Coordinates of C-alpha atoms and ligand atoms in Angstrom, one line a residue:
M1 CA 0.0 0.0 0.0
R2 CA 1.2 3.5 -0.8
I3 CA -0.2 6.6 0.8
A4 CA 0.6 10.3 0.4
N5 CA -0.3 13.8 1.5
H6 CA -1.8 15.6 -1.5
A7 CA -3.0 19.1 -1.0
G8 CA -3.2 18.4 2.8
R9 CA -5.4 15.4 2.3
L10 CA -4.7 11.8 3.1
T11 CA -4.5 10.0 -0.3
L12 CA -4.4 6.3 -1.1
L13 CA -2.4 5.5 -4.3
H14 CA -3.9 2.5 -6.0
G15 CA -2.7 1.6 -9.5
G16 CA -2.8 4.9 -11.3
A17 CA -5.6 6.3 -9.0
E18 CA -5.4 8.8 -6.2
I19 CA -8.2 8.1 -3.7
D20 CA -9.3 10.7 -1.2
V21 CA -9.6 8.6 2.0
A22 CA -11.9 10.9 3.9
R23 CA -14.3 11.2 1.0
L24 CA -14.3 7.5 0.2
S25 CA -14.6 6.4 3.8
G26 CA -17.5 8.8 4.4
E27 CA -15.3 10.7 6.9
R28 CA -14.7 7.5 9.0
F29 CA -11.1 8.6 8.6
G30 CA -10.3 12.3 8.5
H31 CA -8.3 14.1 5.8
R32 CA -5.1 14.7 7.9
I33 CA -2.4 12.1 7.3
E34 CA -0.9 12.8 10.7
D35 CA -3.9 11.3 12.4
I36 CA -3.9 8.0 10.6
F37 CA -0.9 6.5 12.3
E38 CA -2.9 6.4 15.6
R39 CA -5.4 4.1 13.8
W40 CA -2.9 2.3 11.6
E41 CA -4.2 -1.3 11.9
E42 CA -7.9 -0.2 11.4
F43 CA -6.8 2.0 8.4
T44 CA -4.8 -0.7 6.7
A45 CA -7.6 -3.2 7.0
W46 CA -10.0 -0.7 5.4
A47 CA -7.6 0.3 2.7
A48 CA -7.0 -3.4 1.7
A49 CA -10.6 -3.6 0.8
V50 CA -10.8 -0.5 -1.3
N51 CA -11.9 -0.8 -4.9
P52 CA -9.6 1.3 -7.1
D53 CA -12.3 1.6 -9.7
H54 CA -14.6 3.5 -7.3
P55 CA -15.7 6.8 -8.7
A56 CA -14.0 8.6 -5.7
A57 CA -10.7 7.8 -7.3
S58 CA -9.2 10.6 -9.3
S59 CA -5.9 11.0 -11.1
G60 CA -5.2 14.7 -10.3
T61 CA -1.8 15.7 -9.4
A62 CA -1.7 17.9 -6.3
D63 CA 0.6 19.8 -4.1
V64 CA 2.4 17.1 -2.2
G65 CA 3.1 17.4 1.5
P66 CA 5.2 15.4 4.0
V67 CA 3.9 11.8 4.7
S68 CA 4.2 12.4 8.4
P69 CA 4.0 16.2 9.0
R70 CA 3.8 16.2 12.8
P71 CA 5.9 13.4 14.3
R72 CA 6.5 13.7 18.0
Q73 CA 10.1 12.5 17.5
V74 CA 12.5 12.5 14.6
I75 CA 15.6 10.4 15.3
G76 CA 18.7 10.4 13.1
V77 CA 21.4 7.8 12.9
G78 CA 25.0 8.8 12.3
L79 CA 27.7 6.8 10.4
N80 CA 25.3 3.9 9.7
Y81 CA 26.6 2.9 6.3
V82 CA 29.9 1.1 6.0
D83 CA 31.1 3.2 3.0
H84 CA 30.0 6.5 4.6
A85 CA 31.9 5.7 7.9
R86 CA 34.9 5.0 5.7
E87 CA 34.7 8.3 3.8
A88 CA 34.3 10.1 7.2
G89 CA 37.5 8.5 8.3
S90 CA 35.7 7.0 11.3
P91 CA 35.7 3.4 12.7
L92 CA 32.4 1.5 12.4
P93 CA 30.2 2.4 15.3
T94 CA 29.7 -0.3 17.9
V95 CA 26.4 1.2 19.0
P96 CA 23.9 3.3 16.9
L97 CA 24.9 7.0 17.1
L98 CA 21.7 8.8 17.6
F99 CA 20.8 12.4 17.3
T100 CA 17.5 14.3 16.7
K101 CA 16.2 16.5 14.0
F102 CA 13.6 18.7 15.5
P103 CA 10.2 18.0 14.0
S104 CA 9.7 21.6 12.8
A105 CA 12.4 20.8 10.2
I106 CA 10.0 18.4 8.4
A107 CA 8.9 19.6 4.9
G108 CA 7.3 18.1 1.8
P109 CA 9.1 16.4 -1.0
D110 CA 9.1 19.6 -3.2
A111 CA 10.2 22.0 -0.5
D112 CA 13.0 24.4 -1.3
V113 CA 16.1 24.3 0.8
E114 CA 17.3 27.8 1.8
L115 CA 21.1 27.9 2.4
S116 CA 22.1 28.9 6.0
G117 CA 25.8 29.2 5.1
D118 CA 28.6 27.9 2.9
S119 CA 28.7 24.3 4.1
V120 CA 25.2 23.0 3.6
D121 CA 25.3 19.3 2.6
W122 CA 23.1 16.6 1.3
E123 CA 22.3 13.1 2.7
V124 CA 19.8 10.8 1.0
E125 CA 18.2 8.5 3.6
L126 CA 15.7 5.7 4.0
V127 CA 13.2 7.0 6.5
V128 CA 11.1 4.7 8.8
V129 CA 7.6 5.9 9.8
I130 CA 6.3 4.3 13.0
G131 CA 2.8 2.8 12.9
R132 CA 2.3 1.5 16.5
E133 CA 3.6 2.6 19.9
A134 CA 6.8 0.8 20.5
A135 CA 8.5 0.3 23.9
R136 CA 11.1 -2.5 24.5
V137 CA 10.4 -4.2 21.1
S138 CA 12.7 -7.0 20.0
K139 CA 14.2 -6.9 16.6
D140 CA 12.1 -9.9 15.6
D141 CA 8.9 -7.9 16.3
A142 CA 10.3 -4.6 15.0
W143 CA 8.6 -4.6 11.5
S144 CA 5.1 -4.9 13.2
C145 CA 5.7 -1.4 14.6
I146 CA 6.5 0.2 11.3
A147 CA 3.8 1.8 9.1
G148 CA 6.2 2.1 6.1
L149 CA 9.2 3.7 4.5
T150 CA 9.8 6.9 2.7
V151 CA 12.6 8.9 1.2
G152 CA 14.3 11.7 3.2
Q153 CA 17.1 14.2 3.0
D154 CA 19.0 14.8 6.2
I155 CA 20.2 18.3 5.1
S156 CA 23.0 19.5 7.3
D157 CA 24.9 22.8 7.9
R158 CA 28.3 21.2 8.5
E159 CA 29.8 24.3 10.1
V160 CA 27.1 24.4 12.7
Q161 CA 26.9 20.6 13.1
L162 CA 30.6 20.3 13.9
Q163 CA 31.2 23.4 15.9
G164 CA 32.3 23.4 19.5
S165 CA 34.5 21.1 21.6
T166 CA 31.6 18.6 22.0
P167 CA 29.7 18.9 18.7
Q168 CA 25.9 18.7 19.0
Y169 CA 24.4 17.7 15.7
S170 CA 20.8 18.5 16.2
F171 CA 20.7 22.3 15.6
G172 CA 22.6 22.3 12.3
K173 CA 20.4 19.5 11.0
S174 CA 17.1 21.0 12.1
F175 CA 16.8 24.3 10.2
R176 CA 13.5 25.0 8.5
N177 CA 13.0 22.6 5.6
Y178 CA 16.2 20.7 6.4
A179 CA 14.2 17.4 6.6
P180 CA 12.1 17.0 3.4
I181 CA 10.4 13.6 3.2
G182 CA 8.2 11.9 0.7
P183 CA 6.7 11.7 -1.9
V184 CA 4.8 8.5 -0.6
L185 CA 4.8 6.2 2.3
V186 CA 5.1 2.6 1.2
T187 CA 4.2 -0.3 3.5
P188 CA 6.9 -3.0 4.1
D189 CA 5.0 -5.7 2.3
E190 CA 5.4 -3.9 -1.0
F191 CA 9.2 -4.4 -1.1
E192 CA 10.8 -7.5 -2.7
D193 CA 14.0 -7.3 -0.8
L194 CA 14.4 -4.7 2.0
D195 CA 18.2 -5.4 2.2
R196 CA 18.8 -4.4 -1.4
L197 CA 17.2 -1.0 -1.8
S198 CA 19.1 1.3 -4.0
L199 CA 19.6 4.9 -2.6
K200 CA 20.7 7.6 -5.0
C201 CA 21.2 11.3 -4.8
W202 CA 21.9 13.6 -7.7
I203 CA 23.0 17.3 -7.6
G204 CA 21.8 18.6 -10.9
D205 CA 22.8 15.8 -13.4
E206 CA 25.6 14.5 -11.3
L207 CA 25.1 11.3 -9.4
V208 CA 26.8 11.9 -6.0
Q209 CA 25.4 9.1 -3.9
D210 CA 24.8 5.5 -5.0
G211 CA 24.4 3.2 -2.1
T212 CA 22.4 0.2 -1.0
S213 CA 20.5 -0.6 2.2
G214 CA 22.6 -3.8 2.3
D215 CA 25.4 -1.6 3.5
L216 CA 23.7 -0.5 6.7
V217 CA 25.8 -1.0 9.8
F218 CA 22.7 -1.4 12.0
S219 CA 19.6 -2.8 10.3
I220 CA 16.1 -1.2 10.8
P221 CA 15.1 -4.0 13.3
E222 CA 18.3 -3.5 15.2
L223 CA 17.7 0.2 15.4
I224 CA 14.1 -0.2 16.6
E225 CA 15.2 -2.7 19.3
Y226 CA 18.0 -0.4 20.4
I227 CA 16.0 2.9 20.5
S228 CA 12.8 1.4 21.9
S229 CA 14.8 -0.3 24.8
E230 CA 14.8 3.1 26.5
V231 CA 12.8 5.5 24.4
T232 CA 9.1 4.9 23.5
L233 CA 8.3 5.5 19.8
Y234 CA 4.9 6.8 18.9
P235 CA 2.8 6.5 15.7
G236 CA 4.0 8.9 13.1
D237 CA 7.6 9.2 14.5
L238 CA 10.4 9.1 12.1
I239 CA 13.8 7.4 12.0
F240 CA 16.3 8.7 9.5
T241 CA 18.4 5.6 9.2
G242 CA 21.7 7.1 7.9
T243 CA 23.3 8.0 4.6
P244 CA 25.6 6.1 2.2
A245 CA 28.9 7.5 0.9
G246 CA 29.1 10.5 -1.4
V247 CA 28.3 13.5 0.8
G248 CA 30.0 16.8 0.1
L249 CA 31.9 16.8 3.4
G250 CA 33.7 13.6 2.3
M251 CA 34.8 14.8 -1.1
T252 CA 38.2 16.1 -1.9
P253 CA 38.0 19.0 -2.2
Q254 CA 34.9 19.4 -0.1
R255 CA 31.8 20.5 -2.0
F256 CA 28.6 22.0 -0.7
L257 CA 25.3 23.2 -2.0
T258 CA 25.0 26.5 -3.8
D259 CA 22.2 28.7 -5.0
G260 CA 20.4 27.1 -8.0
D261 CA 21.4 23.5 -7.2
V262 CA 18.7 20.9 -7.6
I263 CA 18.8 17.8 -5.2
T264 CA 17.1 14.7 -6.5
S265 CA 16.8 11.8 -4.0
S266 CA 15.5 8.4 -4.9
I267 CA 15.0 4.9 -3.4
T268 CA 13.9 1.8 -5.2
G269 CA 10.2 1.0 -4.7
I270 CA 9.4 4.3 -3.1
G271 CA 10.1 7.1 -5.7
S272 CA 12.0 10.3 -5.8
M273 CA 11.8 13.8 -4.6
T274 CA 13.4 17.0 -5.9
N275 CA 14.4 20.0 -3.8
K276 CA 15.7 23.3 -5.2
V277 CA 18.4 25.1 -3.3
R278 CA 18.1 28.8 -2.8
A279 CA 20.4 31.5 -1.4
R280 CA 19.2 33.5 1.5
A281 CA 19.9 37.1 2.1
G282 CA 22.2 37.5 5.2
K283 CA 23.2 34.8 7.7
V284 CA 21.3 33.4 10.7
G285 CA 21.6 35.7 13.7
A286 CA 23.0 32.9 15.8
L287 CA 25.8 31.9 13.4
Ligands
ZN1 ZN1 22.1 11.6 8.2

């Protein structure tokens, strides 16, 4: 099953059809996608029985918003791909390296990225959307807590991320629109092989990241087990599971986003999103 947030309305994508869930369900389910994760099992049972030929299905293309616009928590994982840890010159982590992106950074898949400085970088990531409250979940049960997967960009101001004697990642990774996600949420059953998803990122026409989920240091079930051992995950929460090699920080010479760049991020079986990069007049007061 594939769902999306089209013009602020929960939309079920079925074949080529776009089905307005609130309308077809007679308002049994509301139009806000953020409310559906609290009723995930009930919703998926209803959605499985939907007839795609129903007249409520349309094929209009709308303004597309984030698949989980108001998560309570957004957790990021650092150095979680073998090749990315290598390009960063770091040993492989022995425990997941967790940070947060503040939820206000979440944006839709078409959002523009406004540059906060001269060292803003890209990171294509597979993003997990939680579908059931999860506390002390074993890795064997982890998939039952997941609503689905989507594409994300963990945009990072490297200067801010790495400043100070004890760098704190969260601020420099949480600026407005620094967490675009989408364009759809795809349920786990839709994937043939979750360990072989191809993650790609282009800047303009140049392919800069070309990785595979098989290169993850900690798998999605291992991350859920580790995080939920001490932190309760809630429906709609997001986990940015890490980025493969090819970020600007790891290049020689280093390279960062500039005004007019176009970032395209894609993952097998989910789709792609495109974000334009814009200059901003003046720097942030705090920086
Ligand atoms: Zn990241």
